[in-house]
């Protein structure tokens, strides 16, 4: 009923540059505001949507909404803001995914380079060859590919070398407390080192303190995402956020 009634909204969390703190792109996040229950946690509805198959419909709505919103945001220092959209494992297996992405870009008018699709490393572990072919087809459209929550799955590093990806996102579980150094910084440092060796862009998720930001930047992290910079915003609030950061 929520899918049919378009009760799902999209919030956008800014991702900022390690160089100057400017927003370079945002991540689109599905939100459900039930007319009777109010806000329903994604931790509650996402697993249920996956189980019932409704995640395909939700994912489609989020993709179209995100592309439409991103196409309308103001330029930042002359550049268009890009948007990252999460793909579910089920979406990645759908033969119509390529046509869906192409149509969302065409309908919205968003440039392909302004769209990034996020997958998790565990999603690759099914049919690896088919996944690589699908990602290569999406990349051929001009869309970027990111691996989200890196370090939490079980994929082989050899797959990382073969996947046609642009970005690695360090999971928040490794970011929290990394400023203590030593063992707490070992995994983020290793991910940054591997990513840089493969010429990948590195984003740290869940950054909440200045010391976390500083040590990650020192190690070569390119961008940050987290409450230190901004909570997820409504689409209408993204414009105001961009204007406030440009002053």
PDB file of C-alpha atoms in Angstrom:
ATOM      1  CA  UNK A   1       0.000   0.000   0.000  1.00  0.00           C
ATOM      2  CA  UNK A   2       2.882   2.363   0.778  1.00  0.00           C
ATOM      3  CA  UNK A   3       4.429   1.722  -2.649  1.00  0.00           C
ATOM      4  CA  UNK A   4       1.123   2.276  -4.454  1.00  0.00           C
ATOM      5  CA  UNK A   5       0.391   5.374  -2.378  1.00  0.00           C
ATOM      6  CA  UNK A   6       3.879   6.837  -2.981  1.00  0.00           C
ATOM      7  CA  UNK A   7       4.463   7.174   0.774  1.00  0.00           C
ATOM      8  CA  UNK A   8       8.218   6.772   0.340  1.00  0.00           C
ATOM      9  CA  UNK A   9      10.332   9.912   0.342  1.00  0.00           C
ATOM     10  CA  UNK A  10      13.988  10.461  -0.485  1.00  0.00           C
ATOM     11  CA  UNK A  11      16.412  12.195   1.873  1.00  0.00           C
ATOM     12  CA  UNK A  12      19.843  13.345   0.743  1.00  0.00           C
ATOM     13  CA  UNK A  13      23.029  13.287   2.830  1.00  0.00           C
ATOM     14  CA  UNK A  14      25.858  15.513   1.573  1.00  0.00           C
ATOM     15  CA  UNK A  15      29.306  14.048   0.873  1.00  0.00           C
ATOM     16  CA  UNK A  16      32.028  16.650   1.245  1.00  0.00           C
ATOM     17  CA  UNK A  17      35.533  17.078  -0.127  1.00  0.00           C
ATOM     18  CA  UNK A  18      38.522  16.548   2.159  1.00  0.00           C
ATOM     19  CA  UNK A  19      40.227  19.514   0.477  1.00  0.00           C
ATOM     20  CA  UNK A  20      37.778  22.337   1.146  1.00  0.00           C
ATOM     21  CA  UNK A  21      34.681  20.837   2.817  1.00  0.00           C
ATOM     22  CA  UNK A  22      32.495  21.643  -0.196  1.00  0.00           C
ATOM     23  CA  UNK A  23      29.688  19.247  -1.090  1.00  0.00           C
ATOM     24  CA  UNK A  24      30.607  17.268  -4.185  1.00  0.00           C
ATOM     25  CA  UNK A  25      27.635  14.944  -4.235  1.00  0.00           C
ATOM     26  CA  UNK A  26      24.889  13.491  -2.036  1.00  0.00           C
ATOM     27  CA  UNK A  27      23.604  10.018  -1.220  1.00  0.00           C
ATOM     28  CA  UNK A  28      19.895   9.340  -1.748  1.00  0.00           C
ATOM     29  CA  UNK A  29      18.277   7.509   1.174  1.00  0.00           C
ATOM     30  CA  UNK A  30      14.787   5.977   1.193  1.00  0.00           C
ATOM     31  CA  UNK A  31      12.463   7.171   3.973  1.00  0.00           C
ATOM     32  CA  UNK A  32       8.928   5.998   4.821  1.00  0.00           C
ATOM     33  CA  UNK A  33       6.551   8.414   6.502  1.00  0.00           C
ATOM     34  CA  UNK A  34       3.384   6.444   7.290  1.00  0.00           C
ATOM     35  CA  UNK A  35       0.210   8.556   7.595  1.00  0.00           C
ATOM     36  CA  UNK A  36      -0.684   6.872  10.912  1.00  0.00           C
ATOM     37  CA  UNK A  37       2.624   5.575  12.366  1.00  0.00           C
ATOM     38  CA  UNK A  38       4.858   8.438  11.328  1.00  0.00           C
ATOM     39  CA  UNK A  39       8.484   7.778  10.369  1.00  0.00           C
ATOM     40  CA  UNK A  40       9.279   4.066   9.941  1.00  0.00           C
ATOM     41  CA  UNK A  41      12.951   3.108  10.332  1.00  0.00           C
ATOM     42  CA  UNK A  42      14.708   1.792   7.195  1.00  0.00           C
ATOM     43  CA  UNK A  43      16.032  -0.969   9.464  1.00  0.00           C
ATOM     44  CA  UNK A  44      12.425  -2.135   9.746  1.00  0.00           C
ATOM     45  CA  UNK A  45      11.028  -1.696   6.254  1.00  0.00           C
ATOM     46  CA  UNK A  46      14.045  -2.461   4.030  1.00  0.00           C
ATOM     47  CA  UNK A  47      14.424  -6.138   5.118  1.00  0.00           C
ATOM     48  CA  UNK A  48      10.665  -6.649   4.778  1.00  0.00           C
ATOM     49  CA  UNK A  49      10.628  -4.985   1.357  1.00  0.00           C
ATOM     50  CA  UNK A  50      13.501  -7.244   0.271  1.00  0.00           C
ATOM     51  CA  UNK A  51      11.663 -10.334   1.518  1.00  0.00           C
ATOM     52  CA  UNK A  52       8.371  -9.450  -0.207  1.00  0.00           C
ATOM     53  CA  UNK A  53       9.940  -8.257  -3.448  1.00  0.00           C
ATOM     54  CA  UNK A  54       8.681  -4.695  -2.994  1.00  0.00           C
ATOM     55  CA  UNK A  55      12.249  -3.386  -2.830  1.00  0.00           C
ATOM     56  CA  UNK A  56      12.299  -3.381  -6.636  1.00  0.00           C
ATOM     57  CA  UNK A  57       9.409  -0.913  -6.736  1.00  0.00           C
ATOM     58  CA  UNK A  58      10.860   1.205  -3.916  1.00  0.00           C
ATOM     59  CA  UNK A  59      14.274   1.240  -5.589  1.00  0.00           C
ATOM     60  CA  UNK A  60      12.713   2.369  -8.857  1.00  0.00           C
ATOM     61  CA  UNK A  61      10.858   5.216  -7.131  1.00  0.00           C
ATOM     62  CA  UNK A  62      14.037   6.332  -5.339  1.00  0.00           C
ATOM     63  CA  UNK A  63      16.091   6.255  -8.551  1.00  0.00           C
ATOM     64  CA  UNK A  64      13.619   8.380 -10.510  1.00  0.00           C
ATOM     65  CA  UNK A  65      13.128  10.834  -7.626  1.00  0.00           C
ATOM     66  CA  UNK A  66      16.880  11.201  -7.051  1.00  0.00           C
ATOM     67  CA  UNK A  67      17.658  11.796 -10.733  1.00  0.00           C
ATOM     68  CA  UNK A  68      14.858  14.352 -11.014  1.00  0.00           C
ATOM     69  CA  UNK A  69      15.996  16.208  -7.878  1.00  0.00           C
ATOM     70  CA  UNK A  70      19.684  16.214  -8.848  1.00  0.00           C
ATOM     71  CA  UNK A  71      18.880  17.604 -12.293  1.00  0.00           C
ATOM     72  CA  UNK A  72      17.259  20.647 -10.649  1.00  0.00           C
ATOM     73  CA  UNK A  73      19.828  21.525  -7.965  1.00  0.00           C
ATOM     74  CA  UNK A  74      21.933  24.678  -8.472  1.00  0.00           C
ATOM     75  CA  UNK A  75      25.523  24.461  -9.661  1.00  0.00           C
ATOM     76  CA  UNK A  76      28.303  24.429  -7.052  1.00  0.00           C
ATOM     77  CA  UNK A  77      31.249  26.557  -8.225  1.00  0.00           C
ATOM     78  CA  UNK A  78      30.078  25.949 -11.778  1.00  0.00           C
ATOM     79  CA  UNK A  79      29.731  22.185 -11.363  1.00  0.00           C
ATOM     80  CA  UNK A  80      26.573  20.080 -11.167  1.00  0.00           C
ATOM     81  CA  UNK A  81      26.038  18.155  -7.937  1.00  0.00           C
ATOM     82  CA  UNK A  82      25.928  14.383  -8.450  1.00  0.00           C
ATOM     83  CA  UNK A  83      23.754  11.888  -6.576  1.00  0.00           C
ATOM     84  CA  UNK A  84      24.516   8.366  -5.336  1.00  0.00           C
ATOM     85  CA  UNK A  85      21.713   5.794  -5.292  1.00  0.00           C
ATOM     86  CA  UNK A  86      21.899   2.399  -3.597  1.00  0.00           C
ATOM     87  CA  UNK A  87      21.119  -0.741  -5.586  1.00  0.00           C
ATOM     88  CA  UNK A  88      19.747  -3.827  -3.865  1.00  0.00           C
ATOM     89  CA  UNK A  89      20.994  -7.326  -4.666  1.00  0.00           C
ATOM     90  CA  UNK A  90      17.673  -8.061  -6.332  1.00  0.00           C
ATOM     91  CA  UNK A  91      17.897  -4.967  -8.535  1.00  0.00           C
ATOM     92  CA  UNK A  92      21.389  -5.946  -9.653  1.00  0.00           C
ATOM     93  CA  UNK A  93      20.052  -9.319 -10.846  1.00  0.00           C
ATOM     94  CA  UNK A  94      17.197  -7.773 -12.822  1.00  0.00           C
ATOM     95  CA  UNK A  95      17.765  -7.973 -16.613  1.00  0.00           C
ATOM     96  CA  UNK A  96      15.873  -4.684 -17.037  1.00  0.00           C
ATOM     97  CA  UNK A  97      18.189  -2.686 -14.749  1.00  0.00           C
ATOM     98  CA  UNK A  98      20.197  -1.134 -17.586  1.00  0.00           C
ATOM     99  CA  UNK A  99      17.059   0.091 -19.370  1.00  0.00           C
ATOM    100  CA  UNK A 100      15.682   1.422 -16.062  1.00  0.00           C
ATOM    101  CA  UNK A 101      18.819   3.489 -15.385  1.00  0.00           C
ATOM    102  CA  UNK A 102      18.929   4.804 -18.959  1.00  0.00           C
ATOM    103  CA  UNK A 103      15.260   5.801 -18.797  1.00  0.00           C
ATOM    104  CA  UNK A 104      15.639   7.535 -15.413  1.00  0.00           C
ATOM    105  CA  UNK A 105      18.461   9.632 -16.883  1.00  0.00           C
ATOM    106  CA  UNK A 106      16.499  10.413 -20.045  1.00  0.00           C
ATOM    107  CA  UNK A 107      13.287  11.375 -18.225  1.00  0.00           C
ATOM    108  CA  UNK A 108      15.064  13.569 -15.665  1.00  0.00           C
ATOM    109  CA  UNK A 109      17.593  15.112 -18.022  1.00  0.00           C
ATOM    110  CA  UNK A 110      20.401  14.317 -15.556  1.00  0.00           C
ATOM    111  CA  UNK A 111      23.832  13.876 -17.097  1.00  0.00           C
ATOM    112  CA  UNK A 112      25.055  10.263 -16.643  1.00  0.00           C
ATOM    113  CA  UNK A 113      28.266  11.507 -15.008  1.00  0.00           C
ATOM    114  CA  UNK A 114      26.119  13.007 -12.231  1.00  0.00           C
ATOM    115  CA  UNK A 115      24.747   9.605 -11.185  1.00  0.00           C
ATOM    116  CA  UNK A 116      26.619   7.062  -9.060  1.00  0.00           C
ATOM    117  CA  UNK A 117      25.140   3.643  -8.247  1.00  0.00           C
ATOM    118  CA  UNK A 118      26.221   1.965  -5.010  1.00  0.00           C
ATOM    119  CA  UNK A 119      26.506  -1.782  -4.496  1.00  0.00           C
ATOM    120  CA  UNK A 120      27.828  -3.742  -1.520  1.00  0.00           C
ATOM    121  CA  UNK A 121      30.720  -6.158  -1.898  1.00  0.00           C
ATOM    122  CA  UNK A 122      28.580  -9.115  -0.750  1.00  0.00           C
ATOM    123  CA  UNK A 123      26.233  -8.489  -3.719  1.00  0.00           C
ATOM    124  CA  UNK A 124      29.040  -9.482  -6.077  1.00  0.00           C
ATOM    125  CA  UNK A 125      29.434 -12.963  -4.632  1.00  0.00           C
ATOM    126  CA  UNK A 126      26.595 -14.613  -6.571  1.00  0.00           C
ATOM    127  CA  UNK A 127      27.199 -14.723 -10.305  1.00  0.00           C
ATOM    128  CA  UNK A 128      30.420 -12.720 -10.453  1.00  0.00           C
ATOM    129  CA  UNK A 129      30.755 -12.766 -14.249  1.00  0.00           C
ATOM    130  CA  UNK A 130      27.167 -11.617 -14.771  1.00  0.00           C
ATOM    131  CA  UNK A 131      27.634  -8.844 -12.198  1.00  0.00           C
ATOM    132  CA  UNK A 132      30.769  -7.624 -13.960  1.00  0.00           C
ATOM    133  CA  UNK A 133      28.974  -7.596 -17.320  1.00  0.00           C
ATOM    134  CA  UNK A 134      26.043  -5.635 -15.865  1.00  0.00           C
ATOM    135  CA  UNK A 135      28.325  -3.097 -14.192  1.00  0.00           C
ATOM    136  CA  UNK A 136      30.316  -2.676 -17.399  1.00  0.00           C
ATOM    137  CA  UNK A 137      27.081  -1.967 -19.292  1.00  0.00           C
ATOM    138  CA  UNK A 138      26.045   0.622 -16.712  1.00  0.00           C
ATOM    139  CA  UNK A 139      29.502   2.207 -16.854  1.00  0.00           C
ATOM    140  CA  UNK A 140      29.159   2.411 -20.643  1.00  0.00           C
ATOM    141  CA  UNK A 141      26.233   4.798 -20.076  1.00  0.00           C
ATOM    142  CA  UNK A 142      28.663   7.131 -18.308  1.00  0.00           C
ATOM    143  CA  UNK A 143      27.380   6.318 -14.802  1.00  0.00           C
ATOM    144  CA  UNK A 144      29.837   5.846 -11.920  1.00  0.00           C
ATOM    145  CA  UNK A 145      29.898   2.747  -9.663  1.00  0.00           C
ATOM    146  CA  UNK A 146      30.731   2.677  -5.944  1.00  0.00           C
ATOM    147  CA  UNK A 147      31.240  -0.205  -3.506  1.00  0.00           C
ATOM    148  CA  UNK A 148      29.430   0.683  -0.274  1.00  0.00           C
ATOM    149  CA  UNK A 149      30.175  -0.595   3.271  1.00  0.00           C
ATOM    150  CA  UNK A 150      33.548  -1.887   2.117  1.00  0.00           C
ATOM    151  CA  UNK A 151      35.239  -4.248   4.547  1.00  0.00           C
ATOM    152  CA  UNK A 152      32.050  -5.780   5.964  1.00  0.00           C
ATOM    153  CA  UNK A 153      31.484  -8.444   3.289  1.00  0.00           C
ATOM    154  CA  UNK A 154      33.334 -11.579   2.275  1.00  0.00           C
ATOM    155  CA  UNK A 155      34.436 -10.860  -1.254  1.00  0.00           C
ATOM    156  CA  UNK A 156      37.877 -11.735  -2.541  1.00  0.00           C
ATOM    157  CA  UNK A 157      40.273  -8.872  -3.201  1.00  0.00           C
ATOM    158  CA  UNK A 158      40.786 -10.309  -6.678  1.00  0.00           C
ATOM    159  CA  UNK A 159      37.176  -9.332  -7.482  1.00  0.00           C
ATOM    160  CA  UNK A 160      37.924  -5.776  -6.398  1.00  0.00           C
ATOM    161  CA  UNK A 161      40.622  -5.623  -9.044  1.00  0.00           C
ATOM    162  CA  UNK A 162      38.255  -6.894 -11.743  1.00  0.00           C
ATOM    163  CA  UNK A 163      35.141  -4.887 -10.918  1.00  0.00           C
ATOM    164  CA  UNK A 164      34.591  -1.777 -13.082  1.00  0.00           C
ATOM    165  CA  UNK A 165      34.228   0.559 -10.093  1.00  0.00           C
ATOM    166  CA  UNK A 166      35.200   4.151  -9.337  1.00  0.00           C
ATOM    167  CA  UNK A 167      34.704   4.546  -5.585  1.00  0.00           C
ATOM    168  CA  UNK A 168      35.262   2.667  -2.317  1.00  0.00           C
ATOM    169  CA  UNK A 169      33.230   3.707   0.725  1.00  0.00           C
ATOM    170  CA  UNK A 170      34.739   2.780   4.110  1.00  0.00           C
ATOM    171  CA  UNK A 171      32.021   1.409   6.378  1.00  0.00           C
ATOM    172  CA  UNK A 172      31.120   3.512   9.425  1.00  0.00           C
ATOM    173  CA  UNK A 173      31.996   0.624  11.762  1.00  0.00           C
ATOM    174  CA  UNK A 174      35.669   1.137  10.854  1.00  0.00           C
ATOM    175  CA  UNK A 175      35.478   4.932  10.983  1.00  0.00           C
ATOM    176  CA  UNK A 176      34.080   5.225  14.511  1.00  0.00           C
ATOM    177  CA  UNK A 177      36.986   5.813  16.891  1.00  0.00           C
ATOM    178  CA  UNK A 178      39.643   5.520  14.188  1.00  0.00           C
ATOM    179  CA  UNK A 179      41.298   8.659  15.603  1.00  0.00           C
ATOM    180  CA  UNK A 180      42.608   6.519  18.471  1.00  0.00           C
ATOM    181  CA  UNK A 181      45.139   5.223  15.946  1.00  0.00           C
ATOM    182  CA  UNK A 182      46.880   1.856  16.208  1.00  0.00           C
ATOM    183  CA  UNK A 183      44.527  -1.113  15.670  1.00  0.00           C
ATOM    184  CA  UNK A 184      41.513   1.225  15.361  1.00  0.00           C
ATOM    185  CA  UNK A 185      43.037   2.874  12.297  1.00  0.00           C
ATOM    186  CA  UNK A 186      44.532  -0.280  10.785  1.00  0.00           C
ATOM    187  CA  UNK A 187      41.568  -1.276   8.587  1.00  0.00           C
ATOM    188  CA  UNK A 188      40.702   2.247   7.318  1.00  0.00           C
ATOM    189  CA  UNK A 189      44.382   2.783   6.504  1.00  0.00           C
ATOM    190  CA  UNK A 190      44.545  -0.542   4.643  1.00  0.00           C
ATOM    191  CA  UNK A 191      41.382   0.226   2.647  1.00  0.00           C
ATOM    192  CA  UNK A 192      42.711   3.656   1.673  1.00  0.00           C
ATOM    193  CA  UNK A 193      46.054   2.145   0.653  1.00  0.00           C
ATOM    194  CA  UNK A 194      44.420  -0.565  -1.487  1.00  0.00           C
ATOM    195  CA  UNK A 195      41.971   1.895  -3.026  1.00  0.00           C
ATOM    196  CA  UNK A 196      44.686   4.367  -3.942  1.00  0.00           C
ATOM    197  CA  UNK A 197      46.800   1.594  -5.473  1.00  0.00           C
ATOM    198  CA  UNK A 198      43.804   0.705  -7.677  1.00  0.00           C
ATOM    199  CA  UNK A 199      43.243   4.392  -8.547  1.00  0.00           C
ATOM    200  CA  UNK A 200      39.866   4.496  -6.756  1.00  0.00           C
ATOM    201  CA  UNK A 201      38.128   7.398  -5.039  1.00  0.00           C
ATOM    202  CA  UNK A 202      37.824   6.887  -1.242  1.00  0.00           C
ATOM    203  CA  UNK A 203      34.848   8.030   0.862  1.00  0.00           C
ATOM    204  CA  UNK A 204      34.607   7.551   4.648  1.00  0.00           C
ATOM    205  CA  UNK A 205      31.075   7.027   5.984  1.00  0.00           C
ATOM    206  CA  UNK A 206      29.798   7.899   9.448  1.00  0.00           C
ATOM    207  CA  UNK A 207      32.368  10.600  10.259  1.00  0.00           C
ATOM    208  CA  UNK A 208      31.191  12.296  13.448  1.00  0.00           C
ATOM    209  CA  UNK A 209      34.247  14.042  14.967  1.00  0.00           C
ATOM    210  CA  UNK A 210      36.975  16.391  13.796  1.00  0.00           C
ATOM    211  CA  UNK A 211      39.778  14.012  14.936  1.00  0.00           C
ATOM    212  CA  UNK A 212      38.259  11.204  12.808  1.00  0.00           C
ATOM    213  CA  UNK A 213      38.140  13.537   9.816  1.00  0.00           C
ATOM    214  CA  UNK A 214      41.705  14.749  10.337  1.00  0.00           C
ATOM    215  CA  UNK A 215      43.366  11.330  10.574  1.00  0.00           C
ATOM    216  CA  UNK A 216      41.412   9.988   7.586  1.00  0.00           C
ATOM    217  CA  UNK A 217      42.366  13.040   5.520  1.00  0.00           C
ATOM    218  CA  UNK A 218      45.996  12.598   6.549  1.00  0.00           C
ATOM    219  CA  UNK A 219      45.888   9.015   5.231  1.00  0.00           C
ATOM    220  CA  UNK A 220      44.527  10.160   1.870  1.00  0.00           C
ATOM    221  CA  UNK A 221      40.735   9.839   2.138  1.00  0.00           C
ATOM    222  CA  UNK A 222      39.109  11.942  -0.603  1.00  0.00           C
ATOM    223  CA  UNK A 223      35.660  12.632   0.836  1.00  0.00           C
ATOM    224  CA  UNK A 224      33.606  12.372   4.021  1.00  0.00           C
ATOM    225  CA  UNK A 225      29.984  11.632   4.843  1.00  0.00           C
ATOM    226  CA  UNK A 226      28.450  11.839   8.300  1.00  0.00           C
ATOM    227  CA  UNK A 227      26.713  13.865  10.996  1.00  0.00           C
ATOM    228  CA  UNK A 228      29.811  16.046  11.459  1.00  0.00           C
ATOM    229  CA  UNK A 229      28.887  17.679   8.156  1.00  0.00           C
ATOM    230  CA  UNK A 230      25.154  17.158   7.751  1.00  0.00           C
ATOM    231  CA  UNK A 231      22.265  14.885   8.573  1.00  0.00           C
ATOM    232  CA  UNK A 232      20.128  13.640   5.661  1.00  0.00           C
ATOM    233  CA  UNK A 233      18.154  16.528   4.159  1.00  0.00           C
ATOM    234  CA  UNK A 234      14.842  16.848   2.356  1.00  0.00           C
ATOM    235  CA  UNK A 235      15.251  17.633  -1.340  1.00  0.00           C
ATOM    236  CA  UNK A 236      14.013  21.186  -0.790  1.00  0.00           C
ATOM    237  CA  UNK A 237      16.660  21.714   1.926  1.00  0.00           C
ATOM    238  CA  UNK A 238      19.571  20.716  -0.337  1.00  0.00           C
ATOM    239  CA  UNK A 239      19.358  24.047  -2.182  1.00  0.00           C
ATOM    240  CA  UNK A 240      19.662  25.997   1.087  1.00  0.00           C
ATOM    241  CA  UNK A 241      22.559  23.798   2.215  1.00  0.00           C
ATOM    242  CA  UNK A 242      24.446  24.421  -1.029  1.00  0.00           C
ATOM    243  CA  UNK A 243      23.866  28.165  -0.821  1.00  0.00           C
ATOM    244  CA  UNK A 244      25.059  28.302   2.800  1.00  0.00           C
ATOM    245  CA  UNK A 245      28.267  26.462   1.901  1.00  0.00           C
ATOM    246  CA  UNK A 246      28.982  28.682  -1.098  1.00  0.00           C
ATOM    247  CA  UNK A 247      29.043  31.872   1.008  1.00  0.00           C
TER     248      UNK A 247
END
